[in-house]
Amino acid sequence: MSSWPISFISLLIPVILGTVFYQLENFDPDSYPAHVLSTDPHMVVPKRNNQMLRGSEKIGVDQLLSPEDVAYDQNSGVIYTGCVDGWVKKVTVNESVADTKVEDWVFTGGRPLGLALGHHGEIIVADADKGLLLNVTSEGEIKVLTEEAEGLKFKLADAVDVAEDGMIYFSDASYKYNFKDYIYDFLEGRPYGRLLSYDPSTKQTKMLVSDLYFANGVAVSPDQNSVIFCETPLRKCKKYYIKGERKGSVDIFVENLPGFPDNIRYDGEGHYWIAFATEKTYTWDLAQRYPFIRKIMAIMVKYVGQPHAEKNGGVLSVDLQGNPVEHYCDGDLTMVSSATKIGDHLYCGSVKSPYMLRLNLKQNPAVQTS
């Protein structure tokens, strides 16, 4: 007797089971609007270092667990970073990595993500798990600033920056999904993100821009006229005007980025540094265009676990007009979440690694691309 019926049935069973799972799963992804989908060729960057790991040093190994954001206080020489264990840590770095000092500073009890220096020695913290914007005084006292805007609570308070006038600008990446389930926000394809402001003098929280696709990194421009923020799944950053004739309007700052942007930091020297968890992938391009693919991916995440296909993460510097300047990356580097330039070094946070990366830019420069 031929074995083909048995082979046919063995192939048919997983197809039937997969179809049943697909029909029963209530996850309902939407189509990304055509205008947000990029069909442009790869971004051309004048200079590149594609072996970023070769010259990098690891700071605070096993003491800094997923140090997502990096904020530097030049007056004290201390770096602040929020870790997955709920601690905001103080890092004192010397020329020798061995002399680095890591201290547990403040325990928020949640997941501190974005950090920014205030004007009176305080640190402003966006706590994703608690959905709160916090003020941590120089003495370590935690004060809740805000937890909602227009009656809608924050679900994933993400990035934050402070303007010269004291106004705090921050993002709520998703008001539906928490940090643990952020991947579903990408897969659903609906704009649950918001850019917000908090005025310490009036204690008022305002929603500035709604309907954003995973609103991420936030940076106030050096002229104090605008705020740059990232939309991660769209691979672009936008500019929101806070002053002048265009106050309240939004422009594209930079798009068609080589990876998925997380935090963005201004270095005080004419450049923004944008961190990428992973490079642009053909798989995501397809998934973004076809909701049924994203539904299949969501089912896999739910029942099998999230696949780890990230690669070639890194950092891109752009000038004040959004023009690309230098790209630092590495095929084996993933989940870079922030980049802060301090002197000749670039300090990079991560949502995965148990340490912070440091790269000497003079010793490991990006070189002219052909």
mmCIF file of N, CA, C and O in Angstrom, residues 272-359:
data_model
loop_
_atom_site.group_PDB
_atom_site.id
_atom_site.type_symbol
_atom_site.label_atom_id
_atom_site.label_comp_id
_atom_site.label_asym_id
_atom_site.label_seq_id
_atom_site.Cartn_x
_atom_site.Cartn_y
_atom_site.Cartn_z
ATOM 1 N N TYR A 272 21.930 65.224 16.618
ATOM 2 C CA TYR A 272 21.076 64.310 17.367
ATOM 3 C C TYR A 272 21.601 62.893 17.135
ATOM 4 O O TYR A 272 22.065 62.559 16.038
ATOM 5 N N TRP A 273 21.492 62.057 18.182
ATOM 6 C CA TRP A 273 21.902 60.663 18.084
ATOM 7 C C TRP A 273 20.675 59.786 18.285
ATOM 8 O O TRP A 273 20.019 59.846 19.315
ATOM 9 N N ILE A 274 20.376 58.976 17.265
ATOM 10 C CA ILE A 274 19.184 58.128 17.264
ATOM 11 C C ILE A 274 19.618 56.676 17.406
ATOM 12 O O ILE A 274 20.431 56.178 16.622
ATOM 13 N N ALA A 275 19.059 55.991 18.405
ATOM 14 C CA ALA A 275 19.425 54.595 18.652
ATOM 15 C C ALA A 275 18.450 53.655 17.939
ATOM 16 O O ALA A 275 17.262 53.939 17.827
ATOM 17 N N PHE A 276 18.982 52.512 17.459
ATOM 18 C CA PHE A 276 18.174 51.517 16.760
ATOM 19 C C PHE A 276 18.332 50.151 17.419
ATOM 20 O O PHE A 276 19.445 49.700 17.665
ATOM 21 N N ALA A 277 17.200 49.483 17.638
ATOM 22 C CA ALA A 277 17.240 48.129 18.188
ATOM 23 C C ALA A 277 17.687 47.129 17.133
ATOM 24 O O ALA A 277 18.412 46.178 17.417
ATOM 25 N N THR A 278 17.256 47.357 15.909
ATOM 26 C CA THR A 278 17.580 46.456 14.811
ATOM 27 C C THR A 278 17.436 47.208 13.498
ATOM 28 O O THR A 278 16.824 48.276 13.443
ATOM 29 N N GLU A 279 17.996 46.648 12.450
ATOM 30 C CA GLU A 279 17.902 47.285 11.148
ATOM 31 C C GLU A 279 16.538 47.054 10.512
ATOM 32 O O GLU A 279 15.741 46.239 10.977
ATOM 33 N N LYS A 280 16.284 47.759 9.434
ATOM 34 C CA LYS A 280 15.092 47.527 8.626
ATOM 35 C C LYS A 280 15.156 46.122 8.053
ATOM 36 O O LYS A 280 16.216 45.666 7.614
ATOM 37 N N THR A 281 14.027 45.411 8.063
ATOM 38 C CA THR A 281 13.999 44.043 7.558
ATOM 39 C C THR A 281 12.926 43.876 6.486
ATOM 40 O O THR A 281 11.889 44.532 6.507
ATOM 41 N N TYR A 282 13.180 42.976 5.560
ATOM 42 C CA TYR A 282 12.209 42.669 4.513
ATOM 43 C C TYR A 282 10.961 42.039 5.126
ATOM 44 O O TYR A 282 9.828 42.293 4.670
ATOM 45 N N THR A 283 11.143 41.246 6.165
ATOM 46 C CA THR A 283 10.003 40.597 6.825
ATOM 47 C C THR A 283 9.030 41.628 7.372
ATOM 48 O O THR A 283 7.812 41.506 7.208
ATOM 49 N N TRP A 284 9.579 42.696 8.037
ATOM 50 C CA TRP A 284 8.689 43.714 8.584
ATOM 51 C C TRP A 284 8.026 44.517 7.473
ATOM 52 O O TRP A 284 6.862 44.901 7.583
ATOM 53 N N ASP A 285 8.732 44.755 6.389
ATOM 54 C CA ASP A 285 8.134 45.452 5.256
ATOM 55 C C ASP A 285 6.895 44.707 4.760
ATOM 56 O O ASP A 285 5.849 45.315 4.499
ATOM 57 N N LEU A 286 7.026 43.384 4.634
ATOM 58 C CA LEU A 286 5.884 42.580 4.198
ATOM 59 C C LEU A 286 4.758 42.603 5.238
ATOM 60 O O LEU A 286 3.583 42.786 4.900
ATOM 61 N N ALA A 287 5.136 42.409 6.504
ATOM 62 C CA ALA A 287 4.139 42.363 7.568
ATOM 63 C C ALA A 287 3.384 43.678 7.681
ATOM 64 O O ALA A 287 2.176 43.695 7.937
ATOM 65 N N GLN A 288 4.081 44.775 7.491
ATOM 66 C CA GLN A 288 3.439 46.074 7.609
ATOM 67 C C GLN A 288 2.386 46.273 6.524
ATOM 68 O O GLN A 288 1.367 46.926 6.741
ATOM 69 N N ARG A 289 2.610 45.673 5.388
ATOM 70 C CA ARG A 289 1.681 45.833 4.274
ATOM 71 C C ARG A 289 0.502 44.865 4.334
ATOM 72 O O ARG A 289 -0.565 45.141 3.784
ATOM 73 N N TYR A 290 0.683 43.734 5.005
ATOM 74 C CA TYR A 290 -0.354 42.700 5.002
ATOM 75 C C TYR A 290 -0.746 42.321 6.431
ATOM 76 O O TYR A 290 0.002 41.617 7.121
ATOM 77 N N PRO A 291 -1.932 42.750 6.875
ATOM 78 C CA PRO A 291 -2.374 42.470 8.254
ATOM 79 C C PRO A 291 -2.419 40.988 8.598
ATOM 80 O O PRO A 291 -2.153 40.617 9.750
ATOM 81 N N PHE A 292 -2.726 40.124 7.614
ATOM 82 C CA PHE A 292 -2.843 38.697 7.944
ATOM 83 C C PHE A 292 -1.493 38.122 8.376
ATOM 84 O O PHE A 292 -1.436 37.195 9.210
ATOM 85 N N ILE A 293 -0.403 38.681 7.834
ATOM 86 C CA ILE A 293 0.924 38.229 8.263
ATOM 87 C C ILE A 293 1.158 38.625 9.709
ATOM 88 O O ILE A 293 1.696 37.846 10.509
ATOM 89 N N ARG A 294 0.752 39.847 10.070
ATOM 90 C CA ARG A 294 0.932 40.298 11.446
ATOM 91 C C ARG A 294 0.050 39.509 12.416
ATOM 92 O O ARG A 294 0.426 39.314 13.568
ATOM 93 N N LYS A 295 -1.100 39.048 11.951
ATOM 94 C CA LYS A 295 -1.934 38.213 12.822
ATOM 95 C C LYS A 295 -1.256 36.871 13.075
ATOM 96 O O LYS A 295 -1.244 36.368 14.209
ATOM 97 N N ILE A 296 -0.677 36.291 12.034
ATOM 98 C CA ILE A 296 0.063 35.037 12.201
ATOM 99 C C ILE A 296 1.232 35.235 13.160
ATOM 100 O O ILE A 296 1.490 34.397 14.040
ATOM 101 N N MET A 297 1.929 36.366 13.010
ATOM 102 C CA MET A 297 3.050 36.658 13.900
ATOM 103 C C MET A 297 2.578 36.811 15.343
ATOM 104 O O MET A 297 3.242 36.340 16.281
ATOM 105 N N ALA A 298 1.420 37.448 15.537
ATOM 106 C CA ALA A 298 0.877 37.622 16.893
ATOM 107 C C ALA A 298 0.526 36.275 17.516
ATOM 108 O O ALA A 298 0.734 36.060 18.718
ATOM 109 N N ILE A 299 -0.017 35.361 16.716
ATOM 110 C CA ILE A 299 -0.352 34.025 17.214
ATOM 111 C C ILE A 299 0.923 33.288 17.632
ATOM 112 O O ILE A 299 0.974 32.624 18.675
ATOM 113 N N MET A 300 1.966 33.439 16.830
ATOM 114 C CA MET A 300 3.240 32.794 17.162
ATOM 115 C C MET A 300 3.812 33.359 18.460
ATOM 116 O O MET A 300 4.315 32.604 19.306
ATOM 117 N N VAL A 301 3.739 34.685 18.615
ATOM 118 C CA VAL A 301 4.238 35.301 19.838
ATOM 119 C C VAL A 301 3.465 34.799 21.047
ATOM 120 O O VAL A 301 4.046 34.500 22.105
ATOM 121 N N LYS A 302 2.154 34.670 20.898
ATOM 122 C CA LYS A 302 1.297 34.268 22.008
ATOM 123 C C LYS A 302 1.526 32.823 22.436
ATOM 124 O O LYS A 302 1.582 32.515 23.637
ATOM 125 N N TYR A 303 1.686 31.921 21.472
ATOM 126 C CA TYR A 303 1.740 30.494 21.798
ATOM 127 C C TYR A 303 3.143 29.896 21.743
ATOM 128 O O TYR A 303 3.392 28.850 22.331
ATOM 129 N N VAL A 304 4.050 30.549 21.039
ATOM 130 C CA VAL A 304 5.403 30.006 20.915
ATOM 131 C C VAL A 304 6.427 30.898 21.602
ATOM 132 O O VAL A 304 7.369 30.430 22.222
ATOM 133 N N GLY A 305 6.224 32.194 21.500
ATOM 134 C CA GLY A 305 7.169 33.151 22.055
ATOM 135 C C GLY A 305 7.653 34.089 20.961
ATOM 136 O O GLY A 305 7.553 33.787 19.770
ATOM 137 N N GLN A 306 8.157 35.227 21.379
ATOM 138 C CA GLN A 306 8.599 36.224 20.420
ATOM 139 C C GLN A 306 9.909 35.797 19.780
ATOM 140 O O GLN A 306 10.884 35.517 20.477
ATOM 141 N N PRO A 307 9.937 35.728 18.449
ATOM 142 C CA PRO A 307 11.207 35.370 17.790
ATOM 143 C C PRO A 307 12.213 36.496 17.925
ATOM 144 O O PRO A 307 11.852 37.663 18.060
ATOM 145 N N HIS A 308 13.480 36.145 17.906
ATOM 146 C CA HIS A 308 14.534 37.139 18.037
ATOM 147 C C HIS A 308 15.336 37.164 16.733
ATOM 148 O O HIS A 308 16.324 36.460 16.581
ATOM 149 N N ALA A 309 14.851 37.979 15.812
ATOM 150 C CA ALA A 309 15.482 38.085 14.504
ATOM 151 C C ALA A 309 16.220 39.401 14.357
ATOM 152 O O ALA A 309 16.590 39.795 13.247
ATOM 153 N N GLU A 310 16.439 40.104 15.466
ATOM 154 C CA GLU A 310 17.106 41.408 15.395
ATOM 155 C C GLU A 310 18.571 41.250 14.989
ATOM 156 O O GLU A 310 19.225 40.275 15.344
ATOM 157 N N LYS A 311 19.048 42.237 14.247
ATOM 158 C CA LYS A 311 20.459 42.269 13.872
ATOM 159 C C LYS A 311 20.823 43.682 13.430
ATOM 160 O O LYS A 311 19.961 44.495 13.098
ATOM 161 N N ASN A 312 22.108 43.943 13.457
ATOM 162 C CA ASN A 312 22.634 45.197 12.941
ATOM 163 C C ASN A 312 21.996 46.422 13.600
ATOM 164 O O ASN A 312 21.615 47.379 12.927
ATOM 165 N N GLY A 313 21.892 46.373 14.922
ATOM 166 C CA GLY A 313 21.442 47.549 15.655
ATOM 167 C C GLY A 313 22.567 48.566 15.720
ATOM 168 O O GLY A 313 23.712 48.291 15.330
ATOM 169 N N GLY A 314 22.258 49.751 16.215
ATOM 170 C CA GLY A 314 23.304 50.757 16.304
ATOM 171 C C GLY A 314 22.776 52.149 16.528
ATOM 172 O O GLY A 314 21.721 52.327 17.134
ATOM 173 N N VAL A 315 23.510 53.133 16.001
ATOM 174 C CA VAL A 315 23.214 54.539 16.263
ATOM 175 C C VAL A 315 23.462 55.353 14.999
ATOM 176 O O VAL A 315 24.451 55.134 14.296
ATOM 177 N N LEU A 316 22.585 56.300 14.740
ATOM 178 C CA LEU A 316 22.741 57.221 13.621
ATOM 179 C C LEU A 316 22.788 58.644 14.154
ATOM 180 O O LEU A 316 21.964 59.027 14.982
ATOM 181 N N SER A 317 23.749 59.429 13.685
ATOM 182 C CA SER A 317 23.757 60.849 14.021
ATOM 183 C C SER A 317 23.224 61.634 12.832
ATOM 184 O O SER A 317 23.515 61.308 11.676
ATOM 185 N N VAL A 318 22.415 62.650 13.134
ATOM 186 C CA VAL A 318 21.881 63.526 12.094
ATOM 187 C C VAL A 318 22.117 64.966 12.538
ATOM 188 O O VAL A 318 22.254 65.257 13.734
ATOM 189 N N ASP A 319 22.160 65.884 11.569
ATOM 190 C CA ASP A 319 22.356 67.279 11.915
ATOM 191 C C ASP A 319 21.031 67.938 12.284
ATOM 192 O O ASP A 319 19.992 67.264 12.363
ATOM 193 N N LEU A 320 21.043 69.234 12.501
ATOM 194 C CA LEU A 320 19.847 69.928 12.979
ATOM 195 C C LEU A 320 18.729 69.974 11.947
ATOM 196 O O LEU A 320 17.575 70.263 12.292
ATOM 197 N N GLN A 321 19.049 69.681 10.699
ATOM 198 C CA GLN A 321 18.029 69.623 9.650
ATOM 199 C C GLN A 321 17.560 68.195 9.382
ATOM 200 O O GLN A 321 16.717 67.969 8.510
ATOM 201 N N GLY A 322 18.106 67.237 10.122
ATOM 202 C CA GLY A 322 17.722 65.845 9.935
ATOM 203 C C GLY A 322 18.536 65.119 8.892
ATOM 204 O O GLY A 322 18.223 63.972 8.537
ATOM 205 N N ASN A 323 19.600 65.732 8.378
ATOM 206 C CA ASN A 323 20.448 65.072 7.385
ATOM 207 C C ASN A 323 21.371 64.068 8.063
ATOM 208 O O ASN A 323 22.012 64.386 9.073
ATOM 209 N N PRO A 324 21.461 62.843 7.528
ATOM 210 C CA PRO A 324 22.328 61.832 8.142
ATOM 211 C C PRO A 324 23.796 62.217 8.058
ATOM 212 O O PRO A 324 24.255 62.773 7.051
ATOM 213 N N VAL A 325 24.539 61.921 9.127
ATOM 214 C CA VAL A 325 25.949 62.271 9.195
ATOM 215 C C VAL A 325 26.820 61.032 9.364
ATOM 216 O O VAL A 325 27.709 60.760 8.563
ATOM 217 N N GLU A 326 26.568 60.262 10.422
ATOM 218 C CA GLU A 326 27.375 59.067 10.703
ATOM 219 C C GLU A 326 26.476 57.938 11.191
ATOM 220 O O GLU A 326 25.524 58.169 11.930
ATOM 221 N N HIS A 327 26.828 56.720 10.775
ATOM 222 C CA HIS A 327 26.080 55.534 11.191
ATOM 223 C C HIS A 327 27.048 54.538 11.821
ATOM 224 O O HIS A 327 28.008 54.104 11.179
ATOM 225 N N TYR A 328 26.798 54.215 13.091
ATOM 226 C CA TYR A 328 27.586 53.214 13.809
ATOM 227 C C TYR A 328 26.697 51.991 14.015
ATOM 228 O O TYR A 328 25.597 52.095 14.573
ATOM 229 N N CYS A 329 27.159 50.826 13.577
ATOM 230 C CA CYS A 329 26.330 49.623 13.664
ATOM 231 C C CYS A 329 27.225 48.388 13.697
ATOM 232 O O CYS A 329 28.446 48.472 13.558
ATOM 233 N N ASP A 330 26.588 47.247 13.883
ATOM 234 C CA ASP A 330 27.319 45.979 13.899
ATOM 235 C C ASP A 330 26.308 44.854 13.710
ATOM 236 O O ASP A 330 25.239 44.877 14.328
ATOM 237 N N GLY A 331 26.641 43.881 12.877
ATOM 238 C CA GLY A 331 25.728 42.781 12.613
ATOM 239 C C GLY A 331 25.315 42.016 13.854
ATOM 240 O O GLY A 331 24.207 41.473 13.922
ATOM 241 N N ASP A 332 26.190 41.963 14.849
ATOM 242 C CA ASP A 332 25.907 41.206 16.077
ATOM 243 C C ASP A 332 25.365 42.082 17.201
ATOM 244 O O ASP A 332 25.178 41.599 18.325
ATOM 245 N N LEU A 333 25.121 43.348 16.908
ATOM 246 C CA LEU A 333 24.632 44.266 17.934
ATOM 247 C C LEU A 333 23.117 44.429 17.792
ATOM 248 O O LEU A 333 22.620 44.695 16.698
ATOM 249 N N THR A 334 22.387 44.260 18.891
ATOM 250 C CA THR A 334 20.940 44.404 18.843
ATOM 251 C C THR A 334 20.430 45.134 20.085
ATOM 252 O O THR A 334 21.120 45.229 21.100
ATOM 253 N N MET A 335 19.205 45.635 19.959
ATOM 254 C CA MET A 335 18.451 46.227 21.060
ATOM 255 C C MET A 335 19.128 47.434 21.691
ATOM 256 O O MET A 335 19.017 47.677 22.890
ATOM 257 N N VAL A 336 19.850 48.209 20.888
ATOM 258 C CA VAL A 336 20.382 49.485 21.365
ATOM 259 C C VAL A 336 19.202 50.434 21.540
ATOM 260 O O VAL A 336 18.393 50.609 20.627
ATOM 261 N N SER A 337 19.078 51.032 22.704
ATOM 262 C CA SER A 337 17.884 51.832 23.005
ATOM 263 C C SER A 337 18.159 53.314 23.196
ATOM 264 O O SER A 337 17.234 54.129 23.156
ATOM 265 N N SER A 338 19.416 53.686 23.411
ATOM 266 C CA SER A 338 19.742 55.103 23.582
ATOM 267 C C SER A 338 21.229 55.307 23.327
ATOM 268 O O SER A 338 22.029 54.375 23.439
ATOM 269 N N ALA A 339 21.572 56.552 22.979
ATOM 270 C CA ALA A 339 22.978 56.880 22.750
ATOM 271 C C ALA A 339 23.218 58.319 23.180
ATOM 272 O O ALA A 339 22.543 59.238 22.710
ATOM 273 N N THR A 340 24.174 58.502 24.067
ATOM 274 C CA THR A 340 24.517 59.827 24.587
ATOM 275 C C THR A 340 26.005 60.074 24.385
ATOM 276 O O THR A 340 26.839 59.270 24.817
ATOM 277 N N LYS A 341 26.337 61.172 23.720
ATOM 278 C CA LYS A 341 27.739 61.508 23.480
ATOM 279 C C LYS A 341 28.270 62.329 24.649
ATOM 280 O O LYS A 341 27.724 63.375 24.992
ATOM 281 N N ILE A 342 29.334 61.822 25.270
ATOM 282 C CA ILE A 342 29.992 62.500 26.380
ATOM 283 C C ILE A 342 31.468 62.607 26.031
ATOM 284 O O ILE A 342 32.189 61.607 26.028
ATOM 285 N N GLY A 343 31.914 63.816 25.722
ATOM 286 C CA GLY A 343 33.297 63.988 25.297
ATOM 287 C C GLY A 343 33.567 63.242 24.014
ATOM 288 O O GLY A 343 32.844 63.399 23.018
ATOM 289 N N ASP A 344 34.597 62.396 24.024
ATOM 290 C CA ASP A 344 34.947 61.611 22.839
ATOM 291 C C ASP A 344 34.218 60.277 22.787
ATOM 292 O O ASP A 344 34.415 59.501 21.838
ATOM 293 N N HIS A 345 33.402 59.992 23.797
ATOM 294 C CA HIS A 345 32.767 58.677 23.894
ATOM 295 C C HIS A 345 31.274 58.723 23.611
ATOM 296 O O HIS A 345 30.598 59.721 23.894
ATOM 297 N N LEU A 346 30.781 57.609 23.090
ATOM 298 C CA LEU A 346 29.357 57.401 22.910
ATOM 299 C C LEU A 346 28.925 56.310 23.884
ATOM 300 O O LEU A 346 29.477 55.204 23.868
ATOM 301 N N TYR A 347 27.969 56.645 24.755
ATOM 302 C CA TYR A 347 27.454 55.686 25.728
ATOM 303 C C TYR A 347 26.083 55.207 25.264
ATOM 304 O O TYR A 347 25.194 56.020 25.008
ATOM 305 N N CYS A 348 25.939 53.893 25.168
ATOM 306 C CA CYS A 348 24.719 53.315 24.607
ATOM 307 C C CYS A 348 23.983 52.450 25.628
ATOM 308 O O CYS A 348 24.571 51.556 26.240
ATOM 309 N N GLY A 349 22.678 52.724 25.763
ATOM 310 C CA GLY A 349 21.821 51.904 26.601
ATOM 311 C C GLY A 349 21.251 50.740 25.805
ATOM 312 O O GLY A 349 21.408 50.658 24.581
ATOM 313 N N SER A 350 20.573 49.830 26.514
ATOM 314 C CA SER A 350 20.028 48.633 25.868
ATOM 315 C C SER A 350 18.813 48.129 26.645
ATOM 316 O O SER A 350 18.734 48.303 27.867
ATOM 317 N N VAL A 351 17.874 47.513 25.933
ATOM 318 C CA VAL A 351 16.744 46.866 26.610
ATOM 319 C C VAL A 351 16.975 45.363 26.723
ATOM 320 O O VAL A 351 16.057 44.608 27.032
ATOM 321 N N LYS A 352 18.203 44.941 26.485
ATOM 322 C CA LYS A 352 18.513 43.515 26.510
ATOM 323 C C LYS A 352 19.774 43.188 27.290
ATOM 324 O O LYS A 352 19.805 42.240 28.084
ATOM 325 N N SER A 353 20.823 43.941 27.091
ATOM 326 C CA SER A 353 22.135 43.589 27.640
ATOM 327 C C SER A 353 22.271 43.953 29.117
ATOM 328 O O SER A 353 21.697 44.942 29.576
ATOM 329 N N PRO A 354 23.065 43.202 29.875
ATOM 330 C CA PRO A 354 23.310 43.505 31.294
ATOM 331 C C PRO A 354 24.496 44.439 31.481
ATOM 332 O O PRO A 354 25.310 44.259 32.379
ATOM 333 N N TYR A 355 24.597 45.435 30.620
ATOM 334 C CA TYR A 355 25.690 46.402 30.692
ATOM 335 C C TYR A 355 25.374 47.552 29.739
ATOM 336 O O TYR A 355 24.450 47.499 28.920
ATOM 337 N N MET A 356 26.198 48.595 29.839
ATOM 338 C CA MET A 356 26.138 49.741 28.939
ATOM 339 C C MET A 356 27.371 49.690 28.039
ATOM 340 O O MET A 356 28.449 49.282 28.480
ATOM 341 N N LEU A 357 27.206 50.059 26.781
ATOM 342 C CA LEU A 357 28.339 50.085 25.868
ATOM 343 C C LEU A 357 28.966 51.469 25.824
ATOM 344 O O LEU A 357 28.265 52.476 25.897
ATOM 345 N N ARG A 358 30.283 51.511 25.675
ATOM 346 C CA ARG A 358 30.993 52.764 25.490
ATOM 347 C C ARG A 358 31.923 52.623 24.289
ATOM 348 O O ARG A 358 32.693 51.667 24.195
ATOM 349 N N LEU A 359 31.833 53.597 23.384
ATOM 350 C CA LEU A 359 32.676 53.583 22.198
ATOM 351 C C LEU A 359 33.441 54.899 22.091
ATOM 352 O O LEU A 359 32.848 55.978 22.129
#
